[in-house]
PDB file of C-alpha atoms in Angstrom:
ATOM      1  CA  ASP A 717       9.592  -5.252   4.448  1.00 63.00           C
ATOM      2  CA  ALA A 718       7.839  -5.431   7.798  1.00 67.00           C
ATOM      3  CA  LYS A 719       7.302  -8.820   9.378  1.00 86.00           C
ATOM      4  CA  THR A 720       3.695  -9.996   9.633  1.00 92.00           C
ATOM      5  CA  THR A 721       2.204 -12.398  12.158  1.00 93.00           C
ATOM      6  CA  GLN A 722      -0.879 -14.506  11.501  1.00 96.00           C
ATOM      7  CA  PRO A 723      -2.573 -17.311  13.411  1.00 97.00           C
ATOM      8  CA  PRO A 724      -1.614 -20.674  11.891  1.00 97.00           C
ATOM      9  CA  SER A 725      -5.195 -21.828  11.449  1.00 97.00           C
ATOM     10  CA  MET A 726      -8.826 -20.779  11.749  1.00 98.00           C
ATOM     11  CA  ASP A 727     -12.202 -22.375  11.203  1.00 97.00           C
ATOM     12  CA  CYS A 728     -15.327 -20.767   9.847  1.00 96.00           C
ATOM     13  CA  ALA A 729     -18.847 -22.020   9.196  1.00 97.00           C
ATOM     14  CA  GLU A 730     -20.092 -21.886   5.631  1.00 97.00           C
ATOM     15  CA  GLY A 731     -22.145 -18.761   4.973  1.00 97.00           C
ATOM     16  CA  ARG A 732     -20.666 -16.871   7.894  1.00 97.00           C
ATOM     17  CA  ALA A 733     -18.115 -14.094   7.706  1.00 97.00           C
ATOM     18  CA  ALA A 734     -14.483 -15.124   8.004  1.00 98.00           C
ATOM     19  CA  ASN A 735     -12.299 -12.575   9.765  1.00 98.00           C
ATOM     20  CA  LEU A 736      -8.580 -13.208   9.335  1.00 98.00           C
ATOM     21  CA  PRO A 737      -6.270 -11.089  11.489  1.00 97.00           C
ATOM     22  CA  CYS A 738      -2.759  -9.965  10.680  1.00 96.00           C
ATOM     23  CA  ASN A 739      -0.310  -8.166  12.929  1.00 95.00           C
ATOM     24  CA  HIS A 740       2.284  -5.877  11.334  1.00 91.00           C
ATOM     25  CA  SER A 741       3.380  -3.715  14.233  1.00 89.00           C
ATOM     26  CA  THR A 742       6.653  -2.634  12.577  1.00 86.00           C
ATOM     27  CA  ILE A 743       5.072  -1.523   9.315  1.00 86.00           C
ATOM     28  CA  SER A 744       6.446   1.718   7.895  1.00 82.00           C
ATOM     29  CA  GLY A 745       4.468   4.558   6.403  1.00 81.00           C
ATOM     30  CA  ASN A 746       4.940   3.518   2.799  1.00 78.00           C
ATOM     31  CA  GLU A 747       4.412  -0.199   3.188  1.00 83.00           C
ATOM     32  CA  TYR A 748       1.196  -1.591   1.809  1.00 87.00           C
ATOM     33  CA  VAL A 749      -0.674  -4.543   3.249  1.00 91.00           C
ATOM     34  CA  TYR A 750      -1.370  -7.217   0.634  1.00 91.00           C
ATOM     35  CA  TRP A 751      -3.417 -10.357   0.962  1.00 95.00           C
ATOM     36  CA  TYR A 752      -3.022 -13.421  -1.225  1.00 96.00           C
ATOM     37  CA  ARG A 753      -4.479 -16.865  -0.801  1.00 97.00           C
ATOM     38  CA  GLN A 754      -3.449 -20.279  -2.022  1.00 97.00           C
ATOM     39  CA  ILE A 755      -5.958 -23.017  -2.497  1.00 96.00           C
ATOM     40  CA  HIS A 756      -4.434 -26.464  -2.186  1.00 91.00           C
ATOM     41  CA  SER A 757      -2.136 -27.354  -5.094  1.00 84.00           C
ATOM     42  CA  GLN A 758      -2.855 -24.111  -6.943  1.00 92.00           C
ATOM     43  CA  GLY A 759      -0.856 -20.933  -7.442  1.00 95.00           C
ATOM     44  CA  PRO A 760      -1.398 -18.021  -5.047  1.00 95.00           C
ATOM     45  CA  GLN A 761      -4.214 -15.640  -5.901  1.00 95.00           C
ATOM     46  CA  TYR A 762      -4.275 -11.927  -5.201  1.00 93.00           C
ATOM     47  CA  ILE A 763      -7.173 -10.826  -2.998  1.00 95.00           C
ATOM     48  CA  ILE A 764      -6.809  -7.206  -1.983  1.00 94.00           C
ATOM     49  CA  HIS A 765      -4.353  -4.580  -0.768  1.00 91.00           C
ATOM     50  CA  GLY A 766      -4.432  -1.274   1.100  1.00 91.00           C
ATOM     51  CA  LEU A 767      -2.311   1.423   2.688  1.00 89.00           C
ATOM     52  CA  LYS A 768      -4.350   3.361   5.244  1.00 89.00           C
ATOM     53  CA  ASN A 769      -7.978   3.306   4.251  1.00 87.00           C
ATOM     54  CA  ASN A 770     -10.276   0.353   4.374  1.00 94.00           C
ATOM     55  CA  GLU A 771     -10.715  -1.331   1.029  1.00 95.00           C
ATOM     56  CA  THR A 772     -13.393  -3.507  -0.490  1.00 96.00           C
ATOM     57  CA  ASN A 773     -13.603  -5.439  -3.719  1.00 95.00           C
ATOM     58  CA  GLU A 774     -15.693  -8.275  -5.065  1.00 95.00           C
ATOM     59  CA  MET A 775     -13.745 -10.832  -3.074  1.00 94.00           C
ATOM     60  CA  ALA A 776     -13.181  -9.308   0.333  1.00 97.00           C
ATOM     61  CA  SER A 777     -12.834  -6.299   2.594  1.00 98.00           C
ATOM     62  CA  LEU A 778      -9.648  -5.118   4.229  1.00 97.00           C
ATOM     63  CA  ILE A 779      -9.844  -3.235   7.517  1.00 97.00           C
ATOM     64  CA  ILE A 780      -6.623  -1.515   8.612  1.00 96.00           C
ATOM     65  CA  THR A 781      -6.384  -0.059  12.102  1.00 95.00           C
ATOM     66  CA  GLU A 782      -5.726   3.649  12.422  1.00 93.00           C
ATOM     67  CA  ASP A 783      -2.190   3.065  13.727  1.00 93.00           C
ATOM     68  CA  ARG A 784      -1.656   0.554  10.878  1.00 92.00           C
ATOM     69  CA  LYS A 785      -0.205  -2.006  13.253  1.00 93.00           C
ATOM     70  CA  SER A 786      -2.776  -4.624  12.341  1.00 95.00           C
ATOM     71  CA  SER A 787      -5.390  -5.458   9.746  1.00 96.00           C
ATOM     72  CA  THR A 788      -8.258  -7.856   9.190  1.00 97.00           C
ATOM     73  CA  LEU A 789      -9.290  -9.541   5.975  1.00 98.00           C
ATOM     74  CA  ILE A 790     -13.010 -10.181   5.860  1.00 98.00           C
ATOM     75  CA  LEU A 791     -14.658 -12.718   3.589  1.00 98.00           C
ATOM     76  CA  PRO A 792     -18.302 -11.724   4.072  1.00 97.00           C
ATOM     77  CA  HIS A 793     -19.968 -15.045   3.244  1.00 96.00           C
ATOM     78  CA  ALA A 794     -17.433 -17.836   3.317  1.00 97.00           C
ATOM     79  CA  THR A 795     -17.960 -20.841   1.076  1.00 97.00           C
ATOM     80  CA  LEU A 796     -16.250 -24.217   1.021  1.00 97.00           C
ATOM     81  CA  ARG A 797     -14.171 -22.975  -1.913  1.00 96.00           C
ATOM     82  CA  ASP A 798     -12.632 -20.324   0.326  1.00 97.00           C
ATOM     83  CA  THR A 799     -10.730 -23.025   2.214  1.00 98.00           C
ATOM     84  CA  ALA A 800      -7.118 -22.003   1.591  1.00 98.00           C
ATOM     85  CA  VAL A 801      -3.944 -20.620   3.130  1.00 97.00           C
ATOM     86  CA  TYR A 802      -4.226 -16.847   3.422  1.00 98.00           C
ATOM     87  CA  TYR A 803      -1.049 -14.785   3.337  1.00 96.00           C
ATOM     88  CA  CYS A 804      -0.743 -11.265   4.703  1.00 95.00           C
ATOM     89  CA  ILE A 805       2.273  -9.431   3.281  1.00 90.00           C
ATOM     90  CA  ALA A 806       3.651  -5.977   4.054  1.00 86.00           C
ATOM     91  CA  LEU A 807       5.119  -4.617   0.855  1.00 79.00           C
ATOM     92  CA  PHE A 808       7.297  -1.571   0.427  1.00 69.00           C
ATOM     93  CA  ASN A 809       6.262   0.669  -2.433  1.00 59.00           C
ATOM     94  CA  SER A 810       9.573   2.063  -3.549  1.00 55.00           C
ATOM     95  CA  GLY A 811       8.125   3.464  -6.724  1.00 52.00           C
ATOM     96  CA  GLY A 812      10.515   1.309  -8.651  1.00 52.00           C
ATOM     97  CA  SER A 813       9.863  -1.746 -10.691  1.00 51.00           C
ATOM     98  CA  ASN A 814       9.526  -5.417  -9.863  1.00 52.00           C
ATOM     99  CA  TYR A 815       9.160  -6.089  -6.214  1.00 63.00           C
ATOM    100  CA  LYS A 816       9.645  -9.071  -3.959  1.00 71.00           C
ATOM    101  CA  LEU A 817       6.719 -10.828  -2.399  1.00 79.00           C
ATOM    102  CA  THR A 818       7.940 -12.427   0.817  1.00 83.00           C
ATOM    103  CA  PHE A 819       5.383 -14.960   1.971  1.00 88.00           C
ATOM    104  CA  GLY A 820       5.103 -15.824   5.659  1.00 88.00           C
ATOM    105  CA  LYS A 821       3.505 -18.997   6.961  1.00 91.00           C
ATOM    106  CA  GLY A 822      -0.036 -17.671   6.490  1.00 95.00           C
ATOM    107  CA  THR A 823      -3.316 -18.803   8.037  1.00 97.00           C
ATOM    108  CA  LEU A 824      -5.010 -22.002   6.956  1.00 97.00           C
ATOM    109  CA  LEU A 825      -8.692 -21.137   6.830  1.00 98.00           C
ATOM    110  CA  THR A 826     -10.986 -24.139   6.844  1.00 98.00           C
ATOM    111  CA  VAL A 827     -14.604 -23.452   5.954  1.00 98.00           C
ATOM    112  CA  ASN A 828     -16.847 -26.135   7.386  1.00 96.00           C
ATOM    113  CA  PRO A 829     -20.290 -27.133   6.058  1.00 95.00           C
TER     114      PRO A 829
ATOM    115  CA  ASP B 409      -7.188 -12.650 -20.127  1.00 61.00           C
ATOM    116  CA  THR B 410      -5.616 -12.812 -16.660  1.00 66.00           C
ATOM    117  CA  GLU B 411      -4.080 -16.214 -17.050  1.00 91.00           C
ATOM    118  CA  VAL B 412      -0.559 -17.428 -16.561  1.00 96.00           C
ATOM    119  CA  THR B 413      -0.014 -20.871 -18.014  1.00 97.00           C
ATOM    120  CA  GLN B 414       2.710 -23.314 -17.042  1.00 98.00           C
ATOM    121  CA  THR B 415       3.816 -26.508 -18.701  1.00 97.00           C
ATOM    122  CA  PRO B 416       4.192 -29.273 -17.897  1.00 97.00           C
ATOM    123  CA  LYS B 417       1.864 -29.739 -14.917  1.00 96.00           C
ATOM    124  CA  HIS B 418       3.981 -32.581 -13.584  1.00 97.00           C
ATOM    125  CA  LEU B 419       7.567 -33.548 -14.290  1.00 97.00           C
ATOM    126  CA  VAL B 420       9.629 -36.467 -13.065  1.00 96.00           C
ATOM    127  CA  MET B 421      13.320 -36.386 -13.853  1.00 94.00           C
ATOM    128  CA  GLY B 422      16.512 -38.133 -12.904  1.00 92.00           C
ATOM    129  CA  MET B 423      19.504 -36.342 -11.453  1.00 91.00           C
ATOM    130  CA  THR B 424      21.367 -36.508 -14.763  1.00 90.00           C
ATOM    131  CA  ASN B 425      18.520 -35.256 -16.919  1.00 91.00           C
ATOM    132  CA  LYS B 426      18.103 -31.858 -18.526  1.00 95.00           C
ATOM    133  CA  LYS B 427      14.586 -30.495 -18.639  1.00 96.00           C
ATOM    134  CA  SER B 428      12.827 -27.140 -18.963  1.00 97.00           C
ATOM    135  CA  LEU B 429       9.783 -25.564 -17.386  1.00 98.00           C
ATOM    136  CA  LYS B 430       7.782 -23.109 -19.435  1.00 98.00           C
ATOM    137  CA  CYS B 431       5.621 -20.175 -18.410  1.00 98.00           C
ATOM    138  CA  GLU B 432       3.526 -17.953 -20.655  1.00 97.00           C
ATOM    139  CA  GLN B 433       1.354 -14.878 -20.175  1.00 96.00           C
ATOM    140  CA  HIS B 434      -0.466 -12.659 -22.641  1.00 91.00           C
ATOM    141  CA  MET B 435      -1.413  -9.811 -20.342  1.00 90.00           C
ATOM    142  CA  GLY B 436       1.326  -7.503 -21.569  1.00 89.00           C
ATOM    143  CA  HIS B 437       3.146  -7.790 -18.258  1.00 88.00           C
ATOM    144  CA  ARG B 438       6.822  -6.895 -18.343  1.00 87.00           C
ATOM    145  CA  ALA B 439       7.867  -8.445 -15.039  1.00 87.00           C
ATOM    146  CA  MET B 440       7.974 -12.213 -14.613  1.00 91.00           C
ATOM    147  CA  TYR B 441       8.951 -14.333 -11.639  1.00 92.00           C
ATOM    148  CA  TRP B 442       9.940 -17.855 -10.645  1.00 96.00           C
ATOM    149  CA  TYR B 443       9.094 -19.150  -7.172  1.00 96.00           C
ATOM    150  CA  LYS B 444       9.827 -22.467  -5.522  1.00 97.00           C
ATOM    151  CA  GLN B 445       7.451 -23.987  -3.004  1.00 96.00           C
ATOM    152  CA  LYS B 446       8.311 -27.007  -0.891  1.00 96.00           C
ATOM    153  CA  ALA B 447       5.528 -29.039   0.672  1.00 93.00           C
ATOM    154  CA  LYS B 448       3.718 -27.243   3.507  1.00 91.00           C
ATOM    155  CA  LYS B 449       5.944 -24.180   3.110  1.00 93.00           C
ATOM    156  CA  PRO B 450       5.242 -20.747   1.607  1.00 94.00           C
ATOM    157  CA  PRO B 451       6.512 -19.865  -1.879  1.00 94.00           C
ATOM    158  CA  GLU B 452      10.063 -18.526  -2.051  1.00 94.00           C
ATOM    159  CA  LEU B 453      11.246 -16.168  -4.753  1.00 92.00           C
ATOM    160  CA  MET B 454      13.971 -17.472  -7.069  1.00 95.00           C
ATOM    161  CA  PHE B 455      14.270 -15.046 -10.000  1.00 93.00           C
ATOM    162  CA  VAL B 456      12.728 -11.832 -11.323  1.00 89.00           C
ATOM    163  CA  TYR B 457      12.850 -10.664 -14.920  1.00 90.00           C
ATOM    164  CA  SER B 458      12.033  -7.103 -15.889  1.00 86.00           C
ATOM    165  CA  TYR B 459      11.755  -6.213 -19.558  1.00 87.00           C
ATOM    166  CA  GLU B 460      13.353  -9.553 -20.442  1.00 91.00           C
ATOM    167  CA  LYS B 461      16.402  -8.828 -18.295  1.00 91.00           C
ATOM    168  CA  LEU B 462      17.259 -10.703 -15.125  1.00 92.00           C
ATOM    169  CA  SER B 463      16.931  -8.227 -12.271  1.00 87.00           C
ATOM    170  CA  ILE B 464      16.848 -10.425  -9.172  1.00 86.00           C
ATOM    171  CA  ASN B 465      18.552 -13.772  -8.524  1.00 91.00           C
ATOM    172  CA  GLU B 466      17.978 -14.926  -4.970  1.00 90.00           C
ATOM    173  CA  SER B 467      21.272 -16.826  -4.807  1.00 92.00           C
ATOM    174  CA  VAL B 468      19.784 -19.756  -6.664  1.00 96.00           C
ATOM    175  CA  PRO B 469      22.193 -22.633  -7.511  1.00 96.00           C
ATOM    176  CA  SER B 470      23.430 -22.643 -11.091  1.00 96.00           C
ATOM    177  CA  ARG B 471      21.676 -25.932 -11.819  1.00 96.00           C
ATOM    178  CA  PHE B 472      18.627 -23.698 -12.256  1.00 98.00           C
ATOM    179  CA  SER B 473      18.993 -21.463 -15.304  1.00 97.00           C
ATOM    180  CA  PRO B 474      16.238 -18.975 -16.151  1.00 97.00           C
ATOM    181  CA  GLU B 475      15.623 -17.554 -19.589  1.00 97.00           C
ATOM    182  CA  CYS B 476      13.233 -14.921 -20.871  1.00 96.00           C
ATOM    183  CA  PRO B 477      13.180 -15.168 -24.682  1.00 95.00           C
ATOM    184  CA  ASN B 478      10.476 -12.528 -25.048  1.00 93.00           C
ATOM    185  CA  SER B 479       8.052 -10.536 -22.958  1.00 89.00           C
ATOM    186  CA  SER B 480       5.450 -13.319 -22.895  1.00 95.00           C
ATOM    187  CA  LEU B 481       7.647 -16.307 -22.166  1.00 97.00           C
ATOM    188  CA  LEU B 482       9.721 -17.412 -19.230  1.00 97.00           C
ATOM    189  CA  ASN B 483      11.669 -20.651 -19.078  1.00 98.00           C
ATOM    190  CA  LEU B 484      13.484 -22.403 -16.275  1.00 98.00           C
ATOM    191  CA  HIS B 485      16.144 -24.814 -17.471  1.00 98.00           C
ATOM    192  CA  LEU B 486      17.002 -27.630 -15.083  1.00 97.00           C
ATOM    193  CA  HIS B 487      20.192 -29.654 -15.086  1.00 95.00           C
ATOM    194  CA  ALA B 488      21.774 -32.031 -12.592  1.00 94.00           C
ATOM    195  CA  LEU B 489      19.104 -31.470  -9.987  1.00 94.00           C
ATOM    196  CA  GLN B 490      19.058 -33.097  -6.573  1.00 95.00           C
ATOM    197  CA  PRO B 491      16.145 -34.899  -4.917  1.00 96.00           C
ATOM    198  CA  GLU B 492      15.793 -31.957  -2.501  1.00 96.00           C
ATOM    199  CA  ASP B 493      14.905 -29.780  -5.507  1.00 97.00           C
ATOM    200  CA  SER B 494      11.588 -31.606  -5.731  1.00 97.00           C
ATOM    201  CA  ALA B 495       8.945 -28.930  -5.257  1.00 97.00           C
ATOM    202  CA  LEU B 496       6.151 -26.959  -6.872  1.00 97.00           C
ATOM    203  CA  TYR B 497       7.619 -24.351  -9.209  1.00 98.00           C
ATOM    204  CA  LEU B 498       5.424 -21.323  -9.646  1.00 97.00           C
ATOM    205  CA  CYS B 499       5.597 -18.651 -12.298  1.00 97.00           C
ATOM    206  CA  ALA B 500       4.049 -15.208 -11.865  1.00 94.00           C
ATOM    207  CA  SER B 501       3.823 -11.983 -13.797  1.00 92.00           C
ATOM    208  CA  SER B 502       3.003  -8.382 -13.008  1.00 88.00           C
ATOM    209  CA  GLN B 503       2.671  -5.130 -14.811  1.00 82.00           C
ATOM    210  CA  GLU B 504       5.510  -2.676 -14.413  1.00 66.00           C
ATOM    211  CA  ARG B 505       4.600   0.366 -12.382  1.00 58.00           C
ATOM    212  CA  VAL B 506       3.532   3.356 -14.396  1.00 52.00           C
ATOM    213  CA  ALA B 507       4.134   6.651 -12.626  1.00 45.00           C
ATOM    214  CA  TRP B 508       1.788   6.912  -9.677  1.00 44.00           C
ATOM    215  CA  LYS B 509      -0.311   3.903 -10.516  1.00 46.00           C
ATOM    216  CA  ILE B 510       0.350   0.937  -8.304  1.00 49.00           C
ATOM    217  CA  THR B 511       0.162  -2.201 -10.340  1.00 49.00           C
ATOM    218  CA  ASP B 512       1.847  -4.595  -7.987  1.00 66.00           C
ATOM    219  CA  THR B 513      -0.551  -7.467  -8.312  1.00 83.00           C
ATOM    220  CA  GLN B 514       1.221 -10.646  -9.226  1.00 88.00           C
ATOM    221  CA  TYR B 515      -0.703 -13.223 -11.205  1.00 91.00           C
ATOM    222  CA  PHE B 516       0.408 -16.760 -10.588  1.00 95.00           C
ATOM    223  CA  GLY B 517       0.252 -19.824 -12.752  1.00 97.00           C
ATOM    224  CA  PRO B 518      -0.875 -23.211 -11.417  1.00 96.00           C
ATOM    225  CA  GLY B 519       2.690 -24.427 -11.061  1.00 97.00           C
ATOM    226  CA  THR B 520       4.736 -27.381 -12.225  1.00 97.00           C
ATOM    227  CA  ARG B 521       5.149 -30.164  -9.680  1.00 97.00           C
ATOM    228  CA  LEU B 522       8.683 -31.441 -10.071  1.00 97.00           C
ATOM    229  CA  THR B 523       9.958 -34.730  -8.701  1.00 97.00           C
ATOM    230  CA  VAL B 524      13.668 -35.476  -8.892  1.00 96.00           C
ATOM    231  CA  LEU B 525      14.583 -39.130  -8.491  1.00 94.00           C
TER     232      LEU B 525
END
C-alpha cells in the first residue's frame, strides 16, 4: 500500500470547515483513499473513501486531485465533537477478502470554541 | 445494528495470569480483526479471521492466542504477558467482499484497555 503523509496537527474554529490534507504521491491506480478518525480513547471510525471521483456522505466530503497524488477531507461545519486523530490510508483493492488497514500517524484535529 | 462490543472495558493482570478478551458483532460480518494500540501511537494489526479461520498473523508472540468460535465472536487469550503488552486492544469486523461490491469498511469496537503489572 502507498505511503501517506499528513500534517501532525491542525486547529479549526467551531462552525467552520475543516480541511485535512493527505499526500499519497506513490498511490497506484487501484488503491483507494480511506479516511478514519479516532476520538480519544475510542475505536477508530470509518468516515469516507474514494478512488478517483470526489465523494460526499453525511459526515464529510473527500476531494481527490486529478493526478490522485493528494486528497483533502472536508468536514463542512466542524463541531467540538470532531476533535480527533484523522487517518488517511491508501488501500489496495485486490478483489480478495480481508484486507490490512495500515494506520499512519494521522492528523490531530482540534476544534476550538 | 453497526456495533462491535468488547469486554471487558478495562483489565489489569499480572504476568502469570491467564485472561481473555472478548469481541462480538451481529452485523453478519465474516471478517474479524484484532489490533493493538500503544499510547499515542496508531493501531497495529495483530490478527485477521475470515470465515472463522485465521488468515493473517502479523508475527504476534504466542502469548497472544486468538480464537474465533463462531462468526459473531472473537476472543483473544492472554497468557504470561509482559508489562510492555499494556495497550488498548481493538477488535474490528468487516463484511467479506461480494463480487464487484466494495465492502471494506471496518467497524471497530471501543477497545479493552489492558494493564500488565
